[in-house]
Amino acid sequence: MGDHRRVPARLRVPVAAAAGALVIALAGCGTARTATLGGAPAGAPTDQPSGTAYGWFAYAGTATGEPVGGDHGIPGPVDALERADLRLPDHADVRRVVTQTSAGYAESYLFVFRVPAAEADDFCSQGGLGGARPVSSIPEAVAEDLDHPAVTARSRWCAGPAPTDARWSRYAVIVPGAGGDPATTHLLLQRAP
């Protein structure tokens, strides 16, 4: 009798090829990992189940199965970042991504992510956002769509239209972490029709 624990010779190459393809596919995809999200406020929309966070490159439609743009040609959060002339920091800990319905906008997306404070400030230096500056006031409609971040005296923000498509309004509020913890950034992208 043969060893029942071994893969038959005729299956070794196809099984090895399938395993290799799976490893390559998984290496290019965001993988869910446990994170403390502290639940969303009652009635707040969320595209991710509580308790998970995804790498920045894989969040759109991950929990909903919706098309995500890019090669699909269908607008989505990942595609919106690029179209709004922005890129999340490479190691951003994405906590929430929400596709919103907001009056007067063809598209509206909320991203909440955590990065070290210096990286959050650097984020505000890209794509014409004008750099991080103290929060003086946030228009109520914008604060609502940003999910009312807990602004403190140390909070900073940046805002501005996208340089290549002025239909995109972009707002980011940086809430510093306590005692050296990463800053939480609420990013709102909205495209006028």
CSV table of N, CA and C in Angstrom, one decimal, residues 24-184:
chain,number,residue,atom,x,y,z
A,24,ILE,N,1.0,34.1,-4.6
A,24,ILE,CA,1.2,35.4,-5.3
A,24,ILE,C,0.0,36.3,-5.2
A,25,ALA,N,-1.2,35.7,-5.4
A,25,ALA,CA,-2.4,36.5,-5.3
A,25,ALA,C,-2.6,37.1,-3.9
A,26,LEU,N,-2.4,36.3,-2.9
A,26,LEU,CA,-2.5,36.8,-1.5
A,26,LEU,C,-1.5,37.9,-1.2
A,27,ALA,N,-0.3,37.8,-1.8
A,27,ALA,CA,0.7,38.8,-1.5
A,27,ALA,C,0.3,40.2,-2.1
A,28,GLY,N,-0.5,40.2,-3.1
A,28,GLY,CA,-1.0,41.4,-3.7
A,28,GLY,C,-2.3,42.0,-3.2
A,29,CYS,N,-2.8,41.3,-2.3
A,29,CYS,CA,-4.1,41.7,-1.7
A,29,CYS,C,-4.0,42.2,-0.3
A,30,GLY,N,-4.9,43.0,0.1
A,30,GLY,CA,-5.0,43.4,1.5
A,30,GLY,C,-5.5,42.3,2.3
A,31,THR,N,-5.0,42.1,3.5
A,31,THR,CA,-5.5,41.0,4.3
A,31,THR,C,-6.1,41.6,5.6
A,32,ALA,N,-7.3,41.1,6.0
A,32,ALA,CA,-7.9,41.6,7.2
A,32,ALA,C,-7.1,41.3,8.4
A,33,ARG,N,-7.0,42.2,9.3
A,33,ARG,CA,-6.4,41.9,10.6
A,33,ARG,C,-7.2,42.5,11.7
A,34,THR,N,-7.1,41.9,12.8
A,34,THR,CA,-7.9,42.4,13.9
A,34,THR,C,-7.4,43.8,14.4
A,35,ALA,N,-8.3,44.7,14.7
A,35,ALA,CA,-8.0,46.0,15.2
A,35,ALA,C,-9.1,46.5,16.1
A,36,THR,N,-8.8,47.4,16.9
A,36,THR,CA,-9.8,48.0,17.8
A,36,THR,C,-10.4,49.2,17.1
A,37,LEU,N,-11.6,49.1,16.7
A,37,LEU,CA,-12.2,50.2,15.9
A,37,LEU,C,-13.1,51.1,16.8
A,38,GLY,N,-13.5,50.6,18.0
A,38,GLY,CA,-14.4,51.3,18.8
A,38,GLY,C,-15.6,51.6,18.0
A,39,GLY,N,-16.6,51.0,17.9
A,39,GLY,CA,-17.7,51.0,17.0
A,39,GLY,C,-18.1,52.4,16.5
A,40,ALA,N,-18.8,52.4,15.4
A,40,ALA,CA,-19.3,53.6,14.7
A,40,ALA,C,-20.5,54.1,15.5
A,41,PRO,N,-20.7,55.4,15.4
A,41,PRO,CA,-21.9,56.0,16.1
A,41,PRO,C,-23.2,55.3,15.5
A,42,ALA,N,-24.2,55.3,16.3
A,42,ALA,CA,-25.5,54.8,15.9
A,42,ALA,C,-26.0,55.4,14.6
A,43,GLY,N,-26.3,54.5,13.6
A,43,GLY,CA,-26.8,55.0,12.3
A,43,GLY,C,-25.7,55.4,11.4
A,44,ALA,N,-24.5,55.4,11.8
A,44,ALA,CA,-23.4,55.8,10.9
A,44,ALA,C,-23.1,54.6,9.9
A,45,PRO,N,-23.0,55.0,8.6
A,45,PRO,CA,-22.7,53.9,7.6
A,45,PRO,C,-21.3,53.4,7.7
A,46,THR,N,-21.1,52.2,7.4
A,46,THR,CA,-19.7,51.7,7.4
A,46,THR,C,-19.6,50.6,6.4
A,47,ASP,N,-18.5,50.5,5.7
A,47,ASP,CA,-18.3,49.5,4.7
A,47,ASP,C,-17.5,48.3,5.2
A,48,GLN,N,-17.0,48.4,6.4
A,48,GLN,CA,-16.3,47.4,7.0
A,48,GLN,C,-16.9,46.9,8.3
A,49,PRO,N,-16.9,45.5,8.5
A,49,PRO,CA,-17.4,45.0,9.7
A,49,PRO,C,-16.6,45.5,10.9
A,50,SER,N,-17.2,45.7,12.0
A,50,SER,CA,-16.5,46.1,13.2
A,50,SER,C,-15.4,45.1,13.6
A,51,GLY,N,-14.3,45.5,13.9
A,51,GLY,CA,-13.2,44.6,14.4
A,51,GLY,C,-12.2,44.3,13.3
A,52,THR,N,-12.3,44.9,12.1
A,52,THR,CA,-11.3,44.6,11.0
A,52,THR,C,-10.8,45.9,10.5
A,53,ALA,N,-9.6,45.8,10.0
A,53,ALA,CA,-9.0,46.9,9.2
A,53,ALA,C,-8.3,46.3,8.1
A,54,TYR,N,-8.1,47.0,7.0
A,54,TYR,CA,-7.5,46.5,5.8
A,54,TYR,C,-6.4,47.4,5.3
A,55,GLY,N,-5.4,46.8,4.7
A,55,GLY,CA,-4.4,47.6,4.1
A,55,GLY,C,-5.0,48.6,3.1
A,56,TRP,N,-4.3,49.8,2.9
A,56,TRP,CA,-5.0,50.9,2.2
A,56,TRP,C,-5.3,50.5,0.8
A,57,PHE,N,-4.6,49.5,0.2
A,57,PHE,CA,-4.7,49.1,-1.2
A,57,PHE,C,-5.9,48.2,-1.4
A,58,ALA,N,-6.6,47.8,-0.4
A,58,ALA,CA,-7.6,46.7,-0.6
A,58,ALA,C,-8.9,47.0,0.1
A,59,TYR,N,-9.2,48.2,0.6
A,59,TYR,CA,-10.4,48.5,1.4
A,59,TYR,C,-11.6,48.6,0.6
A,60,ALA,N,-11.6,49.1,-0.6
A,60,ALA,CA,-12.8,49.4,-1.3
A,60,ALA,C,-13.6,48.1,-1.7
A,61,GLY,N,-14.8,48.0,-1.3
A,61,GLY,CA,-15.6,46.9,-1.6
A,61,GLY,C,-15.3,45.6,-0.9
A,62,THR,N,-14.2,45.6,-0.1
A,62,THR,CA,-13.8,44.3,0.5
A,62,THR,C,-14.9,43.6,1.3
A,63,ALA,N,-15.6,44.4,2.1
A,63,ALA,CA,-16.7,43.8,2.8
A,63,ALA,C,-18.0,43.7,2.1
A,64,THR,N,-18.2,44.6,1.1
A,64,THR,CA,-19.5,44.7,0.4
A,64,THR,C,-19.5,44.0,-0.9
A,65,GLY,N,-18.4,43.6,-1.5
A,65,GLY,CA,-18.3,43.0,-2.8
A,65,GLY,C,-18.6,43.9,-3.9
A,66,GLU,N,-18.6,45.2,-3.7
A,66,GLU,CA,-18.9,46.2,-4.7
A,66,GLU,C,-17.6,46.4,-5.6
A,67,PRO,N,-17.9,46.7,-6.9
A,67,PRO,CA,-16.7,47.0,-7.8
A,67,PRO,C,-16.0,48.2,-7.2
A,68,VAL,N,-14.7,48.3,-7.4
A,68,VAL,CA,-13.9,49.3,-6.8
A,68,VAL,C,-13.2,50.3,-7.7
A,69,GLY,N,-13.5,50.3,-8.9
A,69,GLY,CA,-12.8,51.2,-9.8
A,69,GLY,C,-11.6,50.6,-10.4
A,70,GLY,N,-10.6,51.5,-10.7
A,70,GLY,CA,-9.4,51.0,-11.3
A,70,GLY,C,-9.7,50.4,-12.7
A,71,ASP,N,-9.2,49.2,-12.9
A,71,ASP,CA,-9.4,48.5,-14.1
A,71,ASP,C,-10.9,48.2,-14.4
A,72,HIS,N,-11.8,48.2,-13.4
A,72,HIS,CA,-13.2,48.0,-13.7
A,72,HIS,C,-13.8,49.2,-14.3
A,73,GLY,N,-13.2,50.4,-14.1
A,73,GLY,CA,-13.8,51.6,-14.7
A,73,GLY,C,-15.0,52.1,-13.9
A,74,ILE,N,-15.3,51.6,-12.8
A,74,ILE,CA,-16.4,52.0,-11.9
A,74,ILE,C,-15.8,52.8,-10.7
A,75,PRO,N,-16.3,54.0,-10.5
A,75,PRO,CA,-15.8,54.8,-9.4
A,75,PRO,C,-15.9,54.0,-8.1
A,76,GLY,N,-14.9,54.2,-7.2
A,76,GLY,CA,-14.9,53.7,-5.9
A,76,GLY,C,-13.8,54.4,-5.1
A,77,PRO,N,-13.7,54.0,-3.8
A,77,PRO,CA,-12.8,54.8,-2.9
A,77,PRO,C,-11.3,54.7,-3.3
A,78,VAL,N,-10.8,53.6,-3.8
A,78,VAL,CA,-9.4,53.5,-4.2
A,78,VAL,C,-9.2,54.4,-5.4
A,79,ASP,N,-10.0,54.3,-6.4
A,79,ASP,CA,-9.9,55.1,-7.6
A,79,ASP,C,-10.1,56.6,-7.2
A,80,ALA,N,-11.0,56.9,-6.3
A,80,ALA,CA,-11.2,58.3,-5.9
A,80,ALA,C,-10.0,59.0,-5.3
A,81,LEU,N,-9.2,58.3,-4.5
A,81,LEU,CA,-8.0,58.9,-4.0
A,81,LEU,C,-7.1,59.3,-5.2
A,82,GLU,N,-6.9,58.5,-6.2
A,82,GLU,CA,-6.0,58.8,-7.3
A,82,GLU,C,-6.6,60.0,-8.1
A,83,ARG,N,-7.9,59.9,-8.3
A,83,ARG,CA,-8.6,61.0,-9.1
A,83,ARG,C,-8.6,62.3,-8.4
A,84,ALA,N,-8.5,62.3,-7.0
A,84,ALA,CA,-8.4,63.5,-6.2
A,84,ALA,C,-7.0,63.9,-5.9
A,85,ASP,N,-6.0,63.3,-6.7
A,85,ASP,CA,-4.6,63.6,-6.6
A,85,ASP,C,-4.0,63.4,-5.2
A,86,LEU,N,-4.5,62.3,-4.5
A,86,LEU,CA,-4.0,61.9,-3.2
A,86,LEU,C,-3.5,60.5,-3.2
A,87,ARG,N,-2.7,60.2,-2.2
A,87,ARG,CA,-2.3,58.8,-1.9
A,87,ARG,C,-2.1,58.7,-0.4
A,88,LEU,N,-2.7,57.7,0.2
A,88,LEU,CA,-2.6,57.4,1.6
A,88,LEU,C,-1.1,57.1,1.9
A,89,PRO,N,-0.6,57.4,3.1
A,89,PRO,CA,0.7,56.9,3.5
A,89,PRO,C,0.8,55.4,3.4
A,90,ASP,N,2.0,54.9,3.0
A,90,ASP,CA,2.2,53.5,2.7
A,90,ASP,C,1.8,52.6,3.9
A,91,HIS,N,2.0,53.0,5.1
A,91,HIS,CA,1.7,52.1,6.2
A,91,HIS,C,0.5,52.6,7.0
A,92,ALA,N,-0.4,53.3,6.3
A,92,ALA,CA,-1.6,53.7,7.0
A,92,ALA,C,-2.4,52.6,7.6
A,93,ASP,N,-2.9,52.7,8.8
A,93,ASP,CA,-3.8,51.7,9.4
A,93,ASP,C,-5.2,52.2,9.2
A,94,VAL,N,-5.8,51.7,8.1
A,94,VAL,CA,-7.1,52.2,7.7
A,94,VAL,C,-8.2,51.6,8.6
A,95,ARG,N,-8.9,52.4,9.2
A,95,ARG,CA,-9.9,52.0,10.2
A,95,ARG,C,-11.3,52.0,9.6
A,96,ARG,N,-11.6,52.9,8.7
A,96,ARG,CA,-13.0,53.0,8.1
A,96,ARG,C,-12.8,53.5,6.7
A,97,VAL,N,-13.7,53.0,5.8
A,97,VAL,CA,-13.9,53.6,4.5
A,97,VAL,C,-15.4,53.5,4.3
A,98,VAL,N,-15.9,54.7,4.0
A,98,VAL,CA,-17.4,54.8,3.8
A,98,VAL,C,-17.7,55.5,2.5
A,99,THR,N,-18.5,54.8,1.7
A,99,THR,CA,-19.1,55.5,0.5
A,99,THR,C,-20.3,56.2,1.0
A,100,GLN,N,-20.3,57.5,0.9
A,100,GLN,CA,-21.4,58.3,1.5
A,100,GLN,C,-22.4,58.8,0.4
A,101,THR,N,-23.6,59.1,0.8
A,101,THR,CA,-24.6,59.8,0.0
A,101,THR,C,-24.6,61.2,0.6
A,102,SER,N,-24.2,62.2,-0.2
A,102,SER,CA,-24.1,63.6,0.3
A,102,SER,C,-24.7,64.5,-0.7
A,103,ALA,N,-25.7,65.3,-0.3
A,103,ALA,CA,-26.4,66.2,-1.2
A,103,ALA,C,-25.5,67.1,-2.0
A,104,GLY,N,-25.7,67.2,-3.3
A,104,GLY,CA,-24.9,68.1,-4.1
A,104,GLY,C,-23.6,67.5,-4.6
A,105,TYR,N,-23.3,66.2,-4.3
A,105,TYR,CA,-22.1,65.6,-4.8
A,105,TYR,C,-22.4,64.3,-5.5
A,106,ALA,N,-21.6,64.1,-6.6
A,106,ALA,CA,-21.8,62.9,-7.4
A,106,ALA,C,-21.1,61.7,-6.7
A,107,GLU,N,-20.0,62.0,-5.9
A,107,GLU,CA,-19.3,61.0,-5.1
A,107,GLU,C,-18.9,61.6,-3.8
A,108,SER,N,-18.9,60.8,-2.8
A,108,SER,CA,-18.4,61.3,-1.5
A,108,SER,C,-17.9,60.1,-0.7
A,109,TYR,N,-16.7,60.2,-0.2
A,109,TYR,CA,-16.0,59.1,0.5
A,109,TYR,C,-15.4,59.6,1.8
A,110,LEU,N,-15.5,58.8,2.9
A,110,LEU,CA,-14.8,59.1,4.1
A,110,LEU,C,-13.8,58.0,4.4
A,111,PHE,N,-12.5,58.4,4.7
A,111,PHE,CA,-11.5,57.5,5.1
A,111,PHE,C,-11.1,57.9,6.5
A,112,VAL,N,-10.9,56.9,7.3
A,112,VAL,CA,-10.4,57.2,8.7
A,112,VAL,C,-9.2,56.3,8.8
A,113,PHE,N,-8.0,56.9,9.0
A,113,PHE,CA,-6.8,56.0,9.1
A,113,PHE,C,-5.9,56.6,10.2
A,114,ARG,N,-5.0,55.8,10.7
A,114,ARG,CA,-4.0,56.2,11.7
A,114,ARG,C,-2.6,56.0,11.2
A,115,VAL,N,-1.8,57.0,11.4
A,115,VAL,CA,-0.3,57.0,11.1
A,115,VAL,C,0.4,57.9,12.2
A,116,PRO,N,1.7,57.7,12.3
A,116,PRO,CA,2.4,58.6,13.2
A,116,PRO,C,2.1,60.1,12.8
A,117,ALA,N,2.2,61.0,13.8
A,117,ALA,CA,1.8,62.4,13.6
A,117,ALA,C,2.6,63.0,12.4
A,118,ALA,N,3.9,62.8,12.3
A,118,ALA,CA,4.7,63.4,11.3
A,118,ALA,C,4.2,62.9,9.9
A,119,GLU,N,3.8,61.7,9.7
A,119,GLU,CA,3.2,61.2,8.5
A,119,GLU,C,1.9,61.8,8.2
A,120,ALA,N,1.1,62.1,9.2
A,120,ALA,CA,-0.2,62.7,9.0
A,120,ALA,C,0.0,64.2,8.5
A,121,ASP,N,1.0,64.9,9.1
A,121,ASP,CA,1.3,66.2,8.6
A,121,ASP,C,1.9,66.2,7.1
A,122,ASP,N,2.7,65.2,6.8
A,122,ASP,CA,3.2,65.0,5.5
A,122,ASP,C,2.1,64.7,4.5
A,123,PHE,N,1.1,64.0,4.9
A,123,PHE,CA,-0.1,63.7,4.0
A,123,PHE,C,-0.7,65.0,3.6
A,124,CYS,N,-0.8,66.0,4.5
A,124,CYS,CA,-1.4,67.3,4.1
A,124,CYS,C,-0.5,68.2,3.2
A,125,SER,N,0.7,67.7,3.0
A,125,SER,CA,1.6,68.5,2.1
A,125,SER,C,1.6,68.0,0.7
A,126,GLN,N,0.7,67.1,0.3
A,126,GLN,CA,0.7,66.6,-1.0
A,126,GLN,C,-0.5,67.1,-1.8
A,127,GLY,N,-0.4,67.0,-3.1
A,127,GLY,CA,-1.6,67.3,-4.0
A,127,GLY,C,-2.3,68.6,-3.8
A,128,GLY,N,-1.6,69.7,-3.4
A,128,GLY,CA,-2.2,71.0,-3.3
A,128,GLY,C,-3.1,71.2,-2.0
A,129,LEU,N,-2.9,70.3,-1.0
A,129,LEU,CA,-3.7,70.5,0.2
A,129,LEU,C,-3.2,71.7,1.1
A,130,GLY,N,-2.0,72.2,0.8
A,130,GLY,CA,-1.6,73.4,1.5
A,130,GLY,C,-0.9,73.2,2.8
A,131,GLY,N,-0.7,72.0,3.3
A,131,GLY,CA,0.0,71.7,4.5
A,131,GLY,C,-0.9,71.7,5.7
A,132,ALA,N,-0.5,71.0,6.8
A,132,ALA,CA,-1.4,71.0,8.0
A,132,ALA,C,-1.3,72.3,8.7
A,133,ARG,N,-2.4,72.7,9.2
A,133,ARG,CA,-2.5,74.0,9.9
A,133,ARG,C,-3.5,73.8,11.1
A,134,PRO,N,-3.5,74.7,12.1
A,134,PRO,CA,-4.4,74.6,13.2
A,134,PRO,C,-5.9,74.7,12.7
A,135,VAL,N,-6.8,73.9,13.4
A,135,VAL,CA,-8.2,73.9,13.0
A,135,VAL,C,-8.8,75.2,13.6
A,136,SER,N,-9.3,76.1,12.7
A,136,SER,CA,-10.0,77.3,13.2
A,136,SER,C,-11.5,77.0,13.3
A,137,SER,N,-12.1,76.5,12.3
A,137,SER,CA,-13.5,76.1,12.3
A,137,SER,C,-13.7,75.2,11.1
A,138,ILE,N,-14.6,74.3,11.2
A,138,ILE,CA,-15.0,73.4,10.1
A,138,ILE,C,-16.5,73.6,9.8
A,139,PRO,N,-16.8,73.9,8.6
A,139,PRO,CA,-18.2,74.1,8.2
A,139,PRO,C,-19.0,72.9,8.7
A,140,GLU,N,-20.2,73.1,9.2
A,140,GLU,CA,-21.1,72.0,9.8
A,140,GLU,C,-21.3,70.9,8.8
A,141,ALA,N,-21.6,71.2,7.6
A,141,ALA,CA,-21.9,70.1,6.6
A,141,ALA,C,-20.6,69.2,6.4
A,142,VAL,N,-19.4,69.8,6.4
A,142,VAL,CA,-18.2,69.1,6.3
A,142,VAL,C,-17.9,68.3,7.5
A,143,ALA,N,-18.1,68.9,8.7
A,143,ALA,CA,-17.9,68.2,10.0
A,143,ALA,C,-18.9,66.9,10.0
A,144,GLU,N,-20.1,67.1,9.6
A,144,GLU,CA,-21.0,66.0,9.5
A,144,GLU,C,-20.5,64.9,8.6
A,145,ASP,N,-20.1,65.2,7.4
A,145,ASP,CA,-19.6,64.2,6.5
A,145,ASP,C,-18.2,63.6,7.0
A,146,LEU,N,-17.5,64.3,7.8
A,146,LEU,CA,-16.2,63.8,8.4
A,146,LEU,C,-16.5,62.9,9.6
A,147,ASP,N,-17.8,62.8,9.9
A,147,ASP,CA,-18.2,62.0,11.1
A,147,ASP,C,-17.8,62.6,12.4
A,148,HIS,N,-17.8,64.0,12.5
A,148,HIS,CA,-17.5,64.8,13.6
A,148,HIS,C,-16.3,64.3,14.4
A,149,PRO,N,-15.1,64.4,13.8
A,149,PRO,CA,-13.9,64.0,14.5
A,149,PRO,C,-13.7,64.8,15.8
A,150,ALA,N,-13.1,64.2,16.8
A,150,ALA,CA,-12.9,64.8,18.2
A,150,ALA,C,-11.8,65.8,18.1
A,151,VAL,N,-12.1,67.0,17.6
A,151,VAL,CA,-11.1,68.1,17.4
A,151,VAL,C,-10.6,68.6,18.8
A,152,THR,N,-9.3,68.7,19.0
A,152,THR,CA,-8.7,69.3,20.2
A,152,THR,C,-7.9,70.5,19.8
A,153,ALA,N,-7.3,71.1,20.8
A,153,ALA,CA,-6.5,72.3,20.6
A,153,ALA,C,-5.2,71.9,19.8
A,154,ARG,N,-4.8,70.6,19.8
A,154,ARG,CA,-3.6,70.2,19.1
A,154,ARG,C,-4.0,69.6,17.7
A,155,SER,N,-5.3,69.6,17.3
A,155,SER,CA,-5.7,69.0,16.0
A,155,SER,C,-5.2,70.0,14.9
A,156,ARG,N,-5.0,69.4,13.7
A,156,ARG,CA,-4.6,70.1,12.6
A,156,ARG,C,-5.5,69.7,11.4
A,157,TRP,N,-5.5,70.5,10.4
A,157,TRP,CA,-6.3,70.2,9.2
A,157,TRP,C,-5.8,70.8,8.0
A,158,CYS,N,-6.2,70.3,6.8
A,158,CYS,CA,-5.9,70.8,5.5
A,158,CYS,C,-7.1,70.6,4.6
A,159,ALA,N,-7.1,71.4,3.6
A,159,ALA,CA,-8.3,71.3,2.7
A,159,ALA,C,-7.9,72.0,1.4
A,160,GLY,N,-8.6,71.6,0.3
A,160,GLY,CA,-8.4,72.3,-1.0
A,160,GLY,C,-8.9,71.4,-2.1
A,161,PRO,N,-9.1,72.1,-3.2
A,161,PRO,CA,-9.6,71.3,-4.4
A,161,PRO,C,-8.4,70.6,-5.0
A,162,ALA,N,-8.7,69.5,-5.8
A,162,ALA,CA,-7.7,68.8,-6.5
A,162,ALA,C,-7.1,69.6,-7.6
A,163,PRO,N,-5.8,69.6,-7.8
A,163,PRO,CA,-5.2,70.5,-8.8
A,163,PRO,C,-5.6,70.1,-10.2
A,164,THR,N,-5.8,68.8,-10.5
A,164,THR,CA,-6.1,68.3,-11.8
A,164,THR,C,-7.6,68.2,-12.1
A,165,ASP,N,-8.4,68.3,-11.1
A,165,ASP,CA,-9.9,68.3,-11.3
A,165,ASP,C,-10.5,69.0,-10.1
A,166,ALA,N,-10.8,70.3,-10.3
A,166,ALA,CA,-11.3,71.1,-9.3
A,166,ALA,C,-12.7,70.7,-8.8
A,167,ARG,N,-13.3,69.7,-9.4
A,167,ARG,CA,-14.6,69.2,-8.9
A,167,ARG,C,-14.4,68.5,-7.6
A,168,TRP,N,-13.2,68.1,-7.3
A,168,TRP,CA,-12.9,67.3,-6.0
A,168,TRP,C,-12.6,68.3,-4.9
A,169,SER,N,-13.4,68.2,-3.9
A,169,SER,CA,-13.2,68.9,-2.6
A,169,SER,C,-12.5,67.9,-1.7
A,170,ARG,N,-11.5,68.3,-1.0
A,170,ARG,CA,-10.7,67.4,-0.1
A,170,ARG,C,-10.5,68.1,1.2
A,171,TYR,N,-10.9,67.4,2.3
A,171,TYR,CA,-10.7,67.9,3.7
A,171,TYR,C,-10.1,66.8,4.5
A,172,ALA,N,-9.1,67.1,5.3
A,172,ALA,CA,-8.5,66.2,6.2
A,172,ALA,C,-8.3,66.8,7.6
A,173,VAL,N,-8.8,66.1,8.6
A,173,VAL,CA,-8.6,66.5,10.0
A,173,VAL,C,-7.7,65.5,10.7
A,174,ILE,N,-6.7,66.0,11.3
A,174,ILE,CA,-5.7,65.2,12.0
A,174,ILE,C,-5.9,65.3,13.5
A,175,VAL,N,-6.3,64.3,14.2
A,175,VAL,CA,-6.5,64.3,15.7
A,175,VAL,C,-5.3,63.6,16.3
A,176,PRO,N,-4.5,64.3,17.0
A,176,PRO,CA,-3.3,63.6,17.6
A,176,PRO,C,-3.6,62.6,18.6
A,177,GLY,N,-2.8,61.5,18.6
A,177,GLY,CA,-2.9,60.5,19.6
A,177,GLY,C,-2.4,60.9,21.0
A,178,ALA,N,-2.8,60.2,22.0
A,178,ALA,CA,-2.3,60.6,23.4
A,178,ALA,C,-1.0,59.9,23.6
A,179,GLY,N,-0.1,60.6,24.2
A,179,GLY,CA,1.2,60.0,24.6
A,179,GLY,C,2.0,59.4,23.5
A,180,GLY,N,2.0,59.9,22.4
A,180,GLY,CA,2.8,59.4,21.3
A,180,GLY,C,2.1,58.3,20.5
A,181,ASP,N,0.8,58.1,20.7
A,181,ASP,CA,0.1,57.2,19.9
A,181,ASP,C,-0.1,57.8,18.5
A,182,PRO,N,-0.4,57.0,17.5
A,182,PRO,CA,-0.5,57.5,16.2
A,182,PRO,C,-1.7,58.5,16.1
A,183,ALA,N,-1.6,59.4,15.2
A,183,ALA,CA,-2.7,60.4,14.9
A,183,ALA,C,-3.8,59.7,14.1
A,184,THR,N,-5.0,60.1,14.3
A,184,THR,CA,-6.1,59.6,13.5
A,184,THR,C,-6.5,60.7,12.6
